[in-house]
């Protein structure tokens, strides 16, 4: 038996103690190239990665704050950083959000107008009343337009809130209460009272 070969059923050691991922996974190579010494990606590394990869397309690079909230959305171990699986999940979400944004950025200006934001949010399955949408527009717009960086920040917050806070809405014993209070909740969030 060759001591350098792993035994059947044992995980192979990988990058900084993480399991080794298939060589055919292009994301693994990219992840290892940008991850820090600890084998995880922090907000500054994510910002550099997304800028170099051109995820923002012709749009402005992501702010450090948007990178922080993207990491926080997926940071299950509360390290303030992302491991490989979290990185892959974020990459998939960003791809979907970018495609959605481009669909509604009709003039290809790199921003959407409030009515386009409403269409984009509705296409993701969210139904917001006009007052709530107005509050979100005020929170995320610059001169009445929402740029890609702020659009992603909005998507992250919507996903985080609906994934954690709104989960009780899908339990029969909470339906009436949650659906009645949802618009108030969104308004409070958008005004940063929570």
PDB file of C-alpha atoms in Angstrom:
ATOM      1  CA  UNK A   1       0.000   0.000   0.000  1.00  0.00           C
ATOM      2  CA  UNK A   2       1.276   3.450  -0.939  1.00  0.00           C
ATOM      3  CA  UNK A   3       1.228   5.719   2.181  1.00  0.00           C
ATOM      4  CA  UNK A   4       0.719   8.843   0.055  1.00  0.00           C
ATOM      5  CA  UNK A   5      -2.537   7.481  -1.359  1.00  0.00           C
ATOM      6  CA  UNK A   6      -5.700   7.905   0.755  1.00  0.00           C
ATOM      7  CA  UNK A   7      -7.443   4.753   1.869  1.00  0.00           C
ATOM      8  CA  UNK A   8     -10.811   3.957   0.369  1.00  0.00           C
ATOM      9  CA  UNK A   9     -13.562   5.953   2.088  1.00  0.00           C
ATOM     10  CA  UNK A  10     -11.237   8.555   3.617  1.00  0.00           C
ATOM     11  CA  UNK A  11     -11.512  12.161   2.439  1.00  0.00           C
ATOM     12  CA  UNK A  12      -8.461  13.501   0.706  1.00  0.00           C
ATOM     13  CA  UNK A  13      -6.871  16.516   2.355  1.00  0.00           C
ATOM     14  CA  UNK A  14      -7.198  19.650   0.309  1.00  0.00           C
ATOM     15  CA  UNK A  15      -6.521  23.348   0.552  1.00  0.00           C
ATOM     16  CA  UNK A  16      -5.774  24.300   4.160  1.00  0.00           C
ATOM     17  CA  UNK A  17      -7.450  21.227   5.598  1.00  0.00           C
ATOM     18  CA  UNK A  18     -10.611  21.495   3.487  1.00  0.00           C
ATOM     19  CA  UNK A  19     -11.722  18.454   1.505  1.00  0.00           C
ATOM     20  CA  UNK A  20     -10.226  18.195  -1.945  1.00  0.00           C
ATOM     21  CA  UNK A  21     -12.680  19.027  -4.695  1.00  0.00           C
ATOM     22  CA  UNK A  22     -12.713  17.529  -8.155  1.00  0.00           C
ATOM     23  CA  UNK A  23     -10.116  18.916 -10.512  1.00  0.00           C
ATOM     24  CA  UNK A  24     -12.905  19.324 -13.058  1.00  0.00           C
ATOM     25  CA  UNK A  25     -14.686  21.935 -10.936  1.00  0.00           C
ATOM     26  CA  UNK A  26     -13.551  25.276 -12.400  1.00  0.00           C
ATOM     27  CA  UNK A  27     -14.792  27.128  -9.337  1.00  0.00           C
ATOM     28  CA  UNK A  28     -12.339  25.278  -7.075  1.00  0.00           C
ATOM     29  CA  UNK A  29      -9.323  26.556  -8.991  1.00  0.00           C
ATOM     30  CA  UNK A  30     -10.686  30.066  -8.959  1.00  0.00           C
ATOM     31  CA  UNK A  31     -11.531  29.857  -5.249  1.00  0.00           C
ATOM     32  CA  UNK A  32      -8.060  28.643  -4.265  1.00  0.00           C
ATOM     33  CA  UNK A  33      -6.481  31.464  -6.286  1.00  0.00           C
ATOM     34  CA  UNK A  34      -8.326  34.184  -4.366  1.00  0.00           C
ATOM     35  CA  UNK A  35      -8.763  32.646  -0.909  1.00  0.00           C
ATOM     36  CA  UNK A  36      -6.572  33.928   1.884  1.00  0.00           C
ATOM     37  CA  UNK A  37      -4.032  31.985   3.928  1.00  0.00           C
ATOM     38  CA  UNK A  38      -6.890  30.508   5.945  1.00  0.00           C
ATOM     39  CA  UNK A  39      -8.522  28.994   2.858  1.00  0.00           C
ATOM     40  CA  UNK A  40     -11.557  31.270   3.047  1.00  0.00           C
ATOM     41  CA  UNK A  41     -12.644  34.444   1.269  1.00  0.00           C
ATOM     42  CA  UNK A  42     -13.188  37.656   3.239  1.00  0.00           C
ATOM     43  CA  UNK A  43     -14.962  40.809   2.024  1.00  0.00           C
ATOM     44  CA  UNK A  44     -11.858  42.464   0.557  1.00  0.00           C
ATOM     45  CA  UNK A  45     -10.852  39.280  -1.273  1.00  0.00           C
ATOM     46  CA  UNK A  46     -14.412  38.920  -2.561  1.00  0.00           C
ATOM     47  CA  UNK A  47     -14.418  42.511  -3.781  1.00  0.00           C
ATOM     48  CA  UNK A  48     -11.135  41.979  -5.685  1.00  0.00           C
ATOM     49  CA  UNK A  49     -12.390  38.655  -7.048  1.00  0.00           C
ATOM     50  CA  UNK A  50     -15.675  40.060  -8.340  1.00  0.00           C
ATOM     51  CA  UNK A  51     -13.935  43.072  -9.872  1.00  0.00           C
ATOM     52  CA  UNK A  52     -11.316  40.918 -11.630  1.00  0.00           C
ATOM     53  CA  UNK A  53     -13.936  38.441 -12.808  1.00  0.00           C
ATOM     54  CA  UNK A  54     -16.055  41.237 -14.258  1.00  0.00           C
ATOM     55  CA  UNK A  55     -19.194  40.107 -12.455  1.00  0.00           C
ATOM     56  CA  UNK A  56     -20.290  43.715 -12.435  1.00  0.00           C
ATOM     57  CA  UNK A  57     -19.992  43.719 -16.237  1.00  0.00           C
ATOM     58  CA  UNK A  58     -19.934  47.298 -17.456  1.00  0.00           C
ATOM     59  CA  UNK A  59     -21.192  48.416 -14.075  1.00  0.00           C
ATOM     60  CA  UNK A  60     -19.188  49.880 -11.221  1.00  0.00           C
ATOM     61  CA  UNK A  61     -17.340  47.466  -8.913  1.00  0.00           C
ATOM     62  CA  UNK A  62     -19.055  46.227  -5.772  1.00  0.00           C
ATOM     63  CA  UNK A  63     -18.666  48.274  -2.627  1.00  0.00           C
ATOM     64  CA  UNK A  64     -16.966  46.679   0.341  1.00  0.00           C
ATOM     65  CA  UNK A  65     -20.253  46.948   2.272  1.00  0.00           C
ATOM     66  CA  UNK A  66     -22.128  44.956  -0.391  1.00  0.00           C
ATOM     67  CA  UNK A  67     -19.386  42.314  -0.258  1.00  0.00           C
ATOM     68  CA  UNK A  68     -19.773  42.138   3.526  1.00  0.00           C
ATOM     69  CA  UNK A  69     -23.523  41.583   3.337  1.00  0.00           C
ATOM     70  CA  UNK A  70     -23.099  38.964   0.596  1.00  0.00           C
ATOM     71  CA  UNK A  71     -20.748  37.055   2.905  1.00  0.00           C
ATOM     72  CA  UNK A  72     -23.081  37.534   5.887  1.00  0.00           C
ATOM     73  CA  UNK A  73     -25.963  36.059   3.868  1.00  0.00           C
ATOM     74  CA  UNK A  74     -24.107  32.746   3.536  1.00  0.00           C
ATOM     75  CA  UNK A  75     -21.816  32.769   6.569  1.00  0.00           C
ATOM     76  CA  UNK A  76     -23.224  29.735   8.354  1.00  0.00           C
ATOM     77  CA  UNK A  77     -20.225  29.320  10.652  1.00  0.00           C
ATOM     78  CA  UNK A  78     -20.135  33.041  11.569  1.00  0.00           C
ATOM     79  CA  UNK A  79     -16.472  33.579  10.673  1.00  0.00           C
ATOM     80  CA  UNK A  80     -17.101  36.631   8.510  1.00  0.00           C
ATOM     81  CA  UNK A  81     -15.666  34.656   5.595  1.00  0.00           C
ATOM     82  CA  UNK A  82     -16.792  32.135   2.986  1.00  0.00           C
ATOM     83  CA  UNK A  83     -15.624  28.613   2.392  1.00  0.00           C
ATOM     84  CA  UNK A  84     -15.788  26.948  -1.001  1.00  0.00           C
ATOM     85  CA  UNK A  85     -19.415  25.777  -0.857  1.00  0.00           C
ATOM     86  CA  UNK A  86     -20.586  29.209   0.296  1.00  0.00           C
ATOM     87  CA  UNK A  87     -18.545  30.795  -2.502  1.00  0.00           C
ATOM     88  CA  UNK A  88     -20.192  28.552  -5.097  1.00  0.00           C
ATOM     89  CA  UNK A  89     -23.645  29.349  -3.722  1.00  0.00           C
ATOM     90  CA  UNK A  90     -22.922  33.077  -3.870  1.00  0.00           C
ATOM     91  CA  UNK A  91     -21.603  32.778  -7.416  1.00  0.00           C
ATOM     92  CA  UNK A  92     -24.832  31.074  -8.514  1.00  0.00           C
ATOM     93  CA  UNK A  93     -26.966  33.718  -6.787  1.00  0.00           C
ATOM     94  CA  UNK A  94     -24.946  36.553  -8.342  1.00  0.00           C
ATOM     95  CA  UNK A  95     -25.311  35.012 -11.793  1.00  0.00           C
ATOM     96  CA  UNK A  96     -29.085  34.805 -11.380  1.00  0.00           C
ATOM     97  CA  UNK A  97     -29.324  38.358 -10.009  1.00  0.00           C
ATOM     98  CA  UNK A  98     -27.171  39.716 -12.820  1.00  0.00           C
ATOM     99  CA  UNK A  99     -29.319  38.000 -15.439  1.00  0.00           C
ATOM    100  CA  UNK A 100     -32.463  39.368 -13.768  1.00  0.00           C
ATOM    101  CA  UNK A 101     -30.972  42.878 -13.563  1.00  0.00           C
ATOM    102  CA  UNK A 102     -29.941  42.831 -17.228  1.00  0.00           C
ATOM    103  CA  UNK A 103     -33.435  41.703 -18.214  1.00  0.00           C
ATOM    104  CA  UNK A 104     -34.943  44.835 -16.669  1.00  0.00           C
ATOM    105  CA  UNK A 105     -32.132  47.305 -17.464  1.00  0.00           C
ATOM    106  CA  UNK A 106     -33.765  47.998 -20.819  1.00  0.00           C
ATOM    107  CA  UNK A 107     -31.571  50.956 -21.785  1.00  0.00           C
ATOM    108  CA  UNK A 108     -28.365  49.157 -20.644  1.00  0.00           C
ATOM    109  CA  UNK A 109     -27.439  52.136 -18.468  1.00  0.00           C
ATOM    110  CA  UNK A 110     -26.215  49.960 -15.600  1.00  0.00           C
ATOM    111  CA  UNK A 111     -29.169  51.014 -13.489  1.00  0.00           C
ATOM    112  CA  UNK A 112     -32.877  50.367 -13.231  1.00  0.00           C
ATOM    113  CA  UNK A 113     -35.680  52.793 -12.612  1.00  0.00           C
ATOM    114  CA  UNK A 114     -38.200  52.210  -9.806  1.00  0.00           C
ATOM    115  CA  UNK A 115     -40.783  50.595 -12.103  1.00  0.00           C
ATOM    116  CA  UNK A 116     -38.069  48.281 -13.500  1.00  0.00           C
ATOM    117  CA  UNK A 117     -36.989  47.402  -9.946  1.00  0.00           C
ATOM    118  CA  UNK A 118     -40.593  46.510  -9.168  1.00  0.00           C
ATOM    119  CA  UNK A 119     -40.712  44.228 -12.213  1.00  0.00           C
ATOM    120  CA  UNK A 120     -37.398  42.620 -11.223  1.00  0.00           C
ATOM    121  CA  UNK A 121     -38.570  42.024  -7.654  1.00  0.00           C
ATOM    122  CA  UNK A 122     -41.886  40.601  -8.879  1.00  0.00           C
ATOM    123  CA  UNK A 123     -40.063  38.257 -11.271  1.00  0.00           C
ATOM    124  CA  UNK A 124     -38.239  36.822  -8.231  1.00  0.00           C
ATOM    125  CA  UNK A 125     -41.576  36.035  -6.600  1.00  0.00           C
ATOM    126  CA  UNK A 126     -41.873  38.963  -4.174  1.00  0.00           C
ATOM    127  CA  UNK A 127     -45.116  40.940  -4.078  1.00  0.00           C
ATOM    128  CA  UNK A 128     -44.713  44.310  -2.379  1.00  0.00           C
ATOM    129  CA  UNK A 129     -47.242  47.080  -2.011  1.00  0.00           C
ATOM    130  CA  UNK A 130     -46.399  50.477  -3.568  1.00  0.00           C
ATOM    131  CA  UNK A 131     -45.496  52.073  -0.209  1.00  0.00           C
ATOM    132  CA  UNK A 132     -43.040  49.309   0.597  1.00  0.00           C
ATOM    133  CA  UNK A 133     -41.507  49.496  -2.867  1.00  0.00           C
ATOM    134  CA  UNK A 134     -41.165  53.274  -2.483  1.00  0.00           C
ATOM    135  CA  UNK A 135     -39.333  52.772   0.787  1.00  0.00           C
ATOM    136  CA  UNK A 136     -36.962  50.261  -0.819  1.00  0.00           C
ATOM    137  CA  UNK A 137     -36.349  52.608  -3.752  1.00  0.00           C
ATOM    138  CA  UNK A 138     -35.503  55.441  -1.348  1.00  0.00           C
ATOM    139  CA  UNK A 139     -33.113  53.151   0.533  1.00  0.00           C
ATOM    140  CA  UNK A 140     -31.259  51.802  -2.519  1.00  0.00           C
ATOM    141  CA  UNK A 141     -31.489  54.512  -5.207  1.00  0.00           C
ATOM    142  CA  UNK A 142     -29.115  57.262  -6.204  1.00  0.00           C
ATOM    143  CA  UNK A 143     -30.810  60.109  -8.072  1.00  0.00           C
ATOM    144  CA  UNK A 144     -33.884  57.946  -8.606  1.00  0.00           C
ATOM    145  CA  UNK A 145     -31.993  55.010 -10.153  1.00  0.00           C
ATOM    146  CA  UNK A 146     -30.833  51.725  -8.630  1.00  0.00           C
ATOM    147  CA  UNK A 147     -27.359  50.628  -9.704  1.00  0.00           C
ATOM    148  CA  UNK A 148     -26.245  46.995  -9.848  1.00  0.00           C
ATOM    149  CA  UNK A 149     -24.283  47.118  -6.590  1.00  0.00           C
ATOM    150  CA  UNK A 150     -27.334  48.435  -4.706  1.00  0.00           C
ATOM    151  CA  UNK A 151     -29.610  46.021  -6.551  1.00  0.00           C
ATOM    152  CA  UNK A 152     -27.478  43.120  -5.296  1.00  0.00           C
ATOM    153  CA  UNK A 153     -27.551  44.557  -1.763  1.00  0.00           C
ATOM    154  CA  UNK A 154     -31.359  44.699  -1.994  1.00  0.00           C
ATOM    155  CA  UNK A 155     -31.530  41.109  -3.293  1.00  0.00           C
ATOM    156  CA  UNK A 156     -29.274  39.899  -0.477  1.00  0.00           C
ATOM    157  CA  UNK A 157     -31.485  41.560   2.130  1.00  0.00           C
ATOM    158  CA  UNK A 158     -34.682  40.225   0.544  1.00  0.00           C
ATOM    159  CA  UNK A 159     -33.243  36.718   0.429  1.00  0.00           C
ATOM    160  CA  UNK A 160     -31.926  36.878   3.973  1.00  0.00           C
ATOM    161  CA  UNK A 161     -35.178  38.246   5.365  1.00  0.00           C
ATOM    162  CA  UNK A 162     -37.474  35.891   3.514  1.00  0.00           C
ATOM    163  CA  UNK A 163     -35.260  32.919   4.273  1.00  0.00           C
ATOM    164  CA  UNK A 164     -35.006  33.519   8.014  1.00  0.00           C
ATOM    165  CA  UNK A 165     -37.689  35.898   9.197  1.00  0.00           C
ATOM    166  CA  UNK A 166     -40.524  34.969   6.872  1.00  0.00           C
ATOM    167  CA  UNK A 167     -40.136  31.213   7.297  1.00  0.00           C
ATOM    168  CA  UNK A 168     -42.956  31.153   9.889  1.00  0.00           C
ATOM    169  CA  UNK A 169     -45.283  32.514   7.173  1.00  0.00           C
ATOM    170  CA  UNK A 170     -45.277  29.083   5.601  1.00  0.00           C
ATOM    171  CA  UNK A 171     -46.383  27.389   8.796  1.00  0.00           C
ATOM    172  CA  UNK A 172     -50.186  27.264   9.103  1.00  0.00           C
ATOM    173  CA  UNK A 173     -50.267  28.529  12.687  1.00  0.00           C
ATOM    174  CA  UNK A 174     -48.505  31.778  11.680  1.00  0.00           C
ATOM    175  CA  UNK A 175     -50.075  32.587   8.299  1.00  0.00           C
ATOM    176  CA  UNK A 176     -52.564  35.257   9.352  1.00  0.00           C
ATOM    177  CA  UNK A 177     -50.174  37.138  11.590  1.00  0.00           C
ATOM    178  CA  UNK A 178     -47.210  37.213   9.245  1.00  0.00           C
ATOM    179  CA  UNK A 179     -49.029  38.049   6.046  1.00  0.00           C
ATOM    180  CA  UNK A 180     -50.778  40.920   7.820  1.00  0.00           C
ATOM    181  CA  UNK A 181     -47.549  42.391   9.190  1.00  0.00           C
ATOM    182  CA  UNK A 182     -45.242  41.747   6.229  1.00  0.00           C
ATOM    183  CA  UNK A 183     -45.529  45.200   4.629  1.00  0.00           C
ATOM    184  CA  UNK A 184     -44.863  46.912   7.944  1.00  0.00           C
ATOM    185  CA  UNK A 185     -41.839  44.653   8.379  1.00  0.00           C
ATOM    186  CA  UNK A 186     -40.466  45.509   4.914  1.00  0.00           C
ATOM    187  CA  UNK A 187     -40.961  49.224   5.575  1.00  0.00           C
ATOM    188  CA  UNK A 188     -39.180  48.992   8.908  1.00  0.00           C
ATOM    189  CA  UNK A 189     -36.318  47.096   7.290  1.00  0.00           C
ATOM    190  CA  UNK A 190     -35.975  49.499   4.373  1.00  0.00           C
ATOM    191  CA  UNK A 191     -35.927  52.429   6.780  1.00  0.00           C
ATOM    192  CA  UNK A 192     -33.229  50.560   8.750  1.00  0.00           C
ATOM    193  CA  UNK A 193     -35.244  50.363  11.936  1.00  0.00           C
ATOM    194  CA  UNK A 194     -34.390  46.662  12.199  1.00  0.00           C
TER     195      UNK A 194
END
